[in-house]
mmCIF file of C-alpha atoms in Angstrom:
data_model
loop_
_atom_site.group_PDB
_atom_site.id
_atom_site.type_symbol
_atom_site.label_atom_id
_atom_site.label_comp_id
_atom_site.label_asym_id
_atom_site.label_seq_id
_atom_site.Cartn_x
_atom_site.Cartn_y
_atom_site.Cartn_z
ATOM 1 C CA GLN A 1 -172.196 -48.375 -43.118
ATOM 2 C CA GLN A 2 -169.879 -45.824 -44.278
ATOM 3 C CA GLY A 3 -168.086 -46.274 -47.471
ATOM 4 C CA SER A 4 -164.628 -45.175 -48.630
ATOM 5 C CA GLY A 5 -165.917 -41.681 -49.816
ATOM 6 C CA GLY A 6 -167.058 -41.263 -45.996
ATOM 7 C CA GLN A 7 -163.660 -41.735 -45.097
ATOM 8 C CA GLN A 8 -162.259 -39.336 -47.385
ATOM 9 C CA GLY A 9 -164.800 -37.010 -46.203
ATOM 10 C CA SER A 10 -163.917 -37.422 -42.526
ATOM 11 C CA GLY A 11 -160.026 -37.124 -43.520
ATOM 12 C CA GLY A 12 -160.515 -34.017 -45.572
ATOM 13 C CA ALA A 13 -162.001 -32.348 -42.460
ATOM 14 C CA LEU A 14 -159.582 -33.465 -40.039
ATOM 15 C CA GLN A 15 -156.933 -31.425 -42.322
ATOM 16 C CA GLN A 16 -158.733 -28.631 -42.647
ATOM 17 C CA PHE A 17 -159.470 -28.946 -38.661
ATOM 18 C CA ILE A 18 -155.411 -29.050 -38.474
ATOM 19 C CA SER A 19 -154.888 -26.391 -40.785
ATOM 20 C CA GLN A 20 -157.260 -24.171 -38.980
ATOM 21 C CA ILE A 21 -155.470 -25.248 -35.811
ATOM 22 C CA ASN A 22 -152.002 -24.390 -37.029
ATOM 23 C CA LYS A 23 -152.990 -21.168 -38.492
ATOM 24 C CA LEU A 24 -154.757 -19.948 -34.958
ATOM 25 C CA ALA A 25 -151.924 -21.088 -33.208
ATOM 26 C CA ALA A 26 -149.875 -18.727 -35.433
ATOM 27 C CA GLN A 27 -151.846 -15.785 -34.897
ATOM 28 C CA GLN A 28 -151.340 -16.318 -31.142
ATOM 29 C CA GLN A 29 -147.874 -16.490 -31.359
ATOM 30 C CA GLN A 30 -148.072 -13.174 -33.202
ATOM 31 C CA LEU A 31 -150.201 -11.685 -30.623
ATOM 32 C CA ASN A 32 -147.714 -13.170 -27.569
ATOM 33 C CA ASN A 33 -144.780 -11.451 -29.215
ATOM 34 C CA GLN A 34 -146.557 -8.266 -29.692
ATOM 35 C CA MET A 35 -147.827 -8.589 -25.744
ATOM 36 C CA GLN A 36 -144.485 -9.367 -24.484
ATOM 37 C CA SER A 37 -142.856 -6.700 -26.813
ATOM 38 C CA MET A 38 -145.251 -3.962 -25.157
ATOM 39 C CA ARG A 39 -144.621 -5.716 -21.803
ATOM 40 C CA ASN A 40 -140.925 -5.030 -22.259
ATOM 41 C CA GLY A 41 -141.462 -1.465 -23.015
ATOM 42 C CA LYS A 42 -140.447 -1.500 -26.690
ATOM 43 C CA GLY A 43 -141.521 1.102 -28.970
ATOM 44 C CA GLY A 44 -142.758 5.007 -27.894
ATOM 45 C CA GLY A 45 -139.136 6.631 -28.365
ATOM 46 C CA GLY A 46 -139.396 9.778 -26.514
ATOM 47 C CA GLN A 47 -142.718 10.913 -26.323
ATOM 48 C CA SER A 48 -144.433 12.496 -23.062
ATOM 49 C CA ALA A 49 -145.548 10.175 -20.429
ATOM 50 C CA GLU A 50 -149.115 11.005 -21.450
ATOM 51 C CA ARG A 51 -148.706 10.561 -25.284
ATOM 52 C CA GLU A 52 -146.801 6.652 -23.954
ATOM 53 C CA LEU A 53 -149.976 5.942 -21.931
ATOM 54 C CA GLN A 54 -152.450 7.119 -24.778
ATOM 55 C CA ARG A 55 -150.154 4.742 -27.235
ATOM 56 C CA GLN A 56 -150.211 1.642 -24.700
ATOM 57 C CA GLN A 57 -153.946 2.097 -24.342
ATOM 58 C CA ALA A 58 -154.670 1.937 -27.982
ATOM 59 C CA GLU A 59 -151.996 -1.064 -28.139
ATOM 60 C CA LEU A 60 -153.987 -3.237 -25.564
ATOM 61 C CA SER A 61 -157.196 -1.990 -27.411
ATOM 62 C CA ARG A 62 -155.820 -3.465 -30.653
ATOM 63 C CA LEU A 63 -154.234 -6.862 -28.922
ATOM 64 C CA ALA A 64 -157.369 -7.061 -26.973
ATOM 65 C CA ALA A 65 -159.465 -7.044 -30.222
ATOM 66 C CA GLN A 66 -156.899 -9.951 -32.120
ATOM 67 C CA GLN A 67 -157.591 -12.103 -29.353
ATOM 68 C CA GLN A 68 -161.096 -11.976 -29.500
ATOM 69 C CA ALA A 69 -161.029 -12.193 -33.530
ATOM 70 C CA VAL A 70 -158.981 -15.176 -32.293
ATOM 71 C CA LYS A 71 -161.468 -16.535 -29.788
ATOM 72 C CA LYS A 72 -164.794 -16.205 -32.248
ATOM 73 C CA SER A 73 -162.598 -18.434 -34.498
ATOM 74 C CA ILE A 74 -161.841 -21.103 -31.665
ATOM 75 C CA ASP A 75 -165.656 -20.633 -30.620
ATOM 76 C CA ASP A 76 -166.978 -21.173 -34.593
ATOM 77 C CA MET A 77 -164.986 -24.054 -34.903
ATOM 78 C CA ALA A 78 -166.072 -25.585 -31.373
ATOM 79 C CA ASP A 79 -169.589 -25.574 -32.961
ATOM 80 C CA GLU A 80 -168.332 -26.916 -36.079
ATOM 81 C CA GLN A 81 -166.686 -29.880 -34.130
ATOM 82 C CA SER A 82 -169.515 -30.423 -32.095
ATOM 83 C CA LYS A 83 -171.728 -30.940 -34.868
ATOM 84 C CA ALA A 84 -169.473 -32.876 -36.910
ATOM 85 C CA GLN A 85 -170.215 -36.656 -37.797
ATOM 86 C CA THR A 86 -166.482 -37.248 -37.811
ATOM 87 C CA GLY A 87 -164.368 -38.761 -34.973
ATOM 88 C CA ILE A 88 -163.000 -34.755 -33.977
ATOM 89 C CA HIS A 89 -165.565 -33.514 -32.768
ATOM 90 C CA GLN A 90 -164.696 -34.493 -29.112
ATOM 91 C CA SER A 91 -162.155 -31.583 -29.962
ATOM 92 C CA ALA A 92 -165.251 -29.342 -28.965
ATOM 93 C CA ASP A 93 -164.359 -29.495 -25.373
ATOM 94 C CA GLU A 94 -160.975 -28.487 -25.651
ATOM 95 C CA LEU A 95 -161.756 -25.625 -27.793
ATOM 96 C CA ARG A 96 -164.413 -24.284 -25.754
ATOM 97 C CA LYS A 97 -162.080 -24.376 -22.724
ATOM 98 C CA ILE A 98 -159.511 -22.354 -24.648
ATOM 99 C CA ALA A 99 -161.719 -20.040 -25.832
ATOM 100 C CA ASP A 100 -162.871 -19.425 -21.827
ATOM 101 C CA GLU A 101 -159.085 -18.942 -20.954
ATOM 102 C CA MET A 102 -159.229 -15.982 -24.149
ATOM 103 C CA GLN A 103 -161.877 -14.594 -22.366
ATOM 104 C CA GLN A 104 -160.000 -14.168 -19.307
ATOM 105 C CA SER A 105 -156.944 -12.930 -21.162
ATOM 106 C CA ILE A 106 -159.144 -10.424 -22.757
ATOM 107 C CA GLY A 107 -160.293 -9.272 -19.255
ATOM 108 C CA ASP A 108 -157.106 -8.884 -18.148
ATOM 109 C CA MET A 109 -155.799 -6.623 -21.148
ATOM 110 C CA LYS A 110 -158.581 -4.400 -20.616
ATOM 111 C CA SER A 111 -158.679 -4.226 -16.998
ATOM 112 C CA ASN A 112 -154.878 -4.566 -15.804
ATOM 113 C CA GLY A 113 -152.938 -4.363 -18.996
ATOM 114 C CA VAL A 114 -150.199 -6.718 -19.396
ATOM 115 C CA ARG A 115 -149.093 -8.057 -16.207
ATOM 116 C CA PRO A 116 -147.220 -11.419 -15.691
ATOM 117 C CA GLU A 117 -150.099 -13.132 -15.053
ATOM 118 C CA THR A 118 -151.902 -12.049 -18.681
ATOM 119 C CA VAL A 119 -148.481 -13.031 -20.722
ATOM 120 C CA GLN A 120 -148.432 -16.737 -19.114
ATOM 121 C CA ARG A 121 -152.008 -17.026 -19.446
ATOM 122 C CA GLN A 122 -151.304 -16.198 -23.542
ATOM 123 C CA GLU A 123 -148.281 -19.162 -23.336
ATOM 124 C CA ARG A 124 -150.625 -21.704 -21.829
ATOM 125 C CA ILE A 125 -153.353 -20.609 -24.385
ATOM 126 C CA LEU A 126 -150.841 -21.326 -27.388
ATOM 127 C CA SER A 127 -149.736 -24.585 -25.605
ATOM 128 C CA ARG A 128 -153.295 -25.784 -25.405
ATOM 129 C CA LEU A 129 -153.778 -24.964 -28.864
ATOM 130 C CA LEU A 130 -150.612 -26.961 -29.748
ATOM 131 C CA GLN A 131 -151.852 -29.750 -28.029
ATOM 132 C CA ALA A 132 -155.418 -29.732 -29.289
ATOM 133 C CA GLU A 133 -153.475 -30.073 -32.881
ATOM 134 C CA HIS A 134 -151.305 -33.254 -31.240
ATOM 135 C CA SER A 135 -154.255 -34.907 -29.652
ATOM 136 C CA VAL A 136 -156.317 -34.853 -33.162
ATOM 137 C CA HIS A 137 -153.262 -36.395 -34.850
ATOM 138 C CA GLU A 138 -153.064 -39.176 -31.770
ATOM 139 C CA ARG A 139 -156.943 -39.722 -31.763
ATOM 140 C CA ASP A 140 -156.675 -39.988 -36.172
ATOM 141 C CA LYS A 141 -154.278 -43.201 -35.821
ATOM 142 C CA ASP A 142 -156.390 -46.296 -36.130
ATOM 143 C CA GLN A 143 -155.260 -48.573 -33.392
ATOM 144 C CA GLU A 144 -156.136 -51.759 -35.420
ATOM 145 C CA ARG A 145 -153.427 -51.027 -37.431
ATOM 146 C CA GLU A 146 -150.653 -50.034 -35.503
ATOM 147 C CA SER A 147 -147.178 -52.421 -35.382
ATOM 148 C CA LYS A 148 -146.457 -54.252 -32.692
ATOM 149 C CA PRO A 149 -142.769 -55.124 -32.302
ATOM 150 C CA GLY A 150 -141.930 -59.101 -33.200
ATOM 151 C CA GLU A 151 -141.610 -61.882 -30.042
ATOM 152 C CA ASN A 152 -139.280 -65.127 -30.412
ATOM 153 C CA VAL A 153 -141.445 -68.097 -30.252
ATOM 154 C CA VAL A 154 -139.135 -71.001 -29.344
ATOM 155 C CA ARG A 155 -141.038 -73.990 -31.060
ATOM 156 C CA ALA A 156 -139.622 -77.717 -32.362
ATOM 157 C CA SER A 157 -140.268 -77.783 -35.944
ATOM 158 C CA PRO A 158 -142.579 -80.416 -37.701
ATOM 159 C CA ARG A 159 -140.445 -83.514 -39.198
ATOM 160 C CA ASP A 160 -139.426 -83.681 -42.511
ATOM 161 C CA ILE A 161 -141.827 -85.266 -44.608
ATOM 162 C CA ASP A 162 -140.972 -87.794 -46.821
ATOM 163 C CA ILE A 163 -142.908 -88.063 -50.669
ATOM 164 C CA LYS A 164 -140.841 -90.922 -51.857
ATOM 165 C CA SER A 165 -142.663 -93.392 -49.255
ATOM 166 C CA PRO A 166 -146.571 -94.661 -50.196
ATOM 167 C CA GLN A 167 -148.318 -92.994 -47.636
ATOM 168 C CA ALA A 168 -146.759 -89.731 -48.289
ATOM 169 C CA GLN A 169 -147.292 -90.656 -52.193
ATOM 170 C CA LYS A 170 -151.466 -91.141 -51.290
ATOM 171 C CA GLU A 171 -151.623 -88.202 -49.257
ATOM 172 C CA LEU A 172 -150.238 -85.608 -51.641
ATOM 173 C CA GLN A 173 -152.740 -87.296 -54.379
ATOM 174 C CA GLU A 174 -155.968 -86.831 -52.313
#
């Protein structure tokens, strides 16, 4: 039996989960932007080809490390959610799938650099993070309390009450 204190705890956990997802989505967006800039060849200036290659490899290592940090946060959240006593523990599977995709992206960055497929995977990761947040909002809605549109019902009205008749007086007293 859970009282209102349990409900508040659940709401607090939900808000914390959503806050974490939003933070990680922002980090993922920043990572995606950096990767896109790198893909478009921005930066570097008039450096020699060898120095440019070294700069790109260093940048790729940094991006892979950032992605690894976001993945670790997602893994931690998935573990937390699978142990949670609240209604958001169902999110653990979604988070694990996102983390698997992040691991593939990290592997791509380390072995193949920034290819169009890697950029697409990064966009898919961000999209799935945002969908995870949206699905938590949807799951949080209490289905019993949702409003439903009104319906027009046609019925015959009851007859008028004549409170002056002796019969109505007797019924009113009873």
